[in-house]
C-alpha positions in Angstrom: 0.0 0.0 0.0 3.0 2.3 0.0 2.5 3.0 -3.7 -1.0 4.1 -3.2 0.0 6.2 -0.2 2.7 7.9 -2.1 0.6 8.7 -5.2 -2.3 10.0 -3.2 0.0 12.1 -1.0 1.6 13.6 -4.1 -1.9 14.5 -5.3 -2.6 16.2 -2.0 0.7 18.1 -2.2 0.0 19.2 -5.8 -3.5 20.4 -4.7 -2.0 22.3 -1.8 0.6 24.0 -3.9 -1.8 25.0 -6.7 -4.8 25.9 -4.5 -3.2 27.0 -1.3 -5.2 24.7 1.0 -4.9 21.1 2.1 -7.8 18.7 1.4 -8.3 15.0 1.9 -6.5 12.5 -0.3 -9.7 11.4 -2.0 -10.6 15.0 -2.7 -7.1 15.8 -4.0 -7.2 12.7 -6.2 -10.5 13.7 -7.7 -9.1 17.1 -8.5 -5.9 15.6 -9.9 -7.9 13.2 -12.2 -9.7 16.2 -13.6 -6.6 18.4 -13.8 -4.2 15.9 -15.1 -6.3 13.4 -17.2 -3.2 11.8 -18.6 -2.5 10.3 -15.1 -6.1 9.2 -14.6 -5.2 5.5 -14.7 -2.5 5.9 -12.1 -4.5 7.9 -9.6 -7.6 5.8 -10.0 -5.5 2.7 -9.4 -4.1 4.3 -6.3 -7.6 5.0 -5.0 -8.5 1.3 -5.5 -5.2 0.2 -3.9 -6.2 1.8 -0.6 -8.6 -1.0 0.0 -6.6 -3.8 -1.7 -3.0 -5.0 -1.3 -2.5 -5.2 -5.1 -0.2 -2.5 -6.4 -0.3 -1.0 -9.9 2.5 -0.9 -12.4 5.6 0.6 -10.8 6.7 2.3 -14.0 3.4 4.2 -14.2 3.7 5.3 -10.5 7.3 6.5 -11.0 6.2 8.4 -14.2 3.6 10.2 -12.2 6.1 11.1 -9.5 8.5 12.4 -12.0 5.7 14.5 -13.6 4.8 16.0 -10.2 8.4 16.8 -9.3 9.1 18.3 -12.7 5.9 20.4 -12.5 7.0 22.3 -9.4 10.7 21.6 -8.9 12.4 22.3 -12.2 16.0 21.2 -12.5 
């Protein structure tokens, strides 16, 4: 469940950075799905993983994390 925790925490952080407030992980995930539709499958999978021990593809999760870091932490 670490993968789901990480993805949903990143959604929450992105929401906080862009909106200036902190919301629940499910609320942040819903916003992220709407805002970044290209990552819909990763975020939706993370929401499902919260209740299931099955993890999604690691490459997809790492891709989302790289996207999030690149969005607000340019090199």
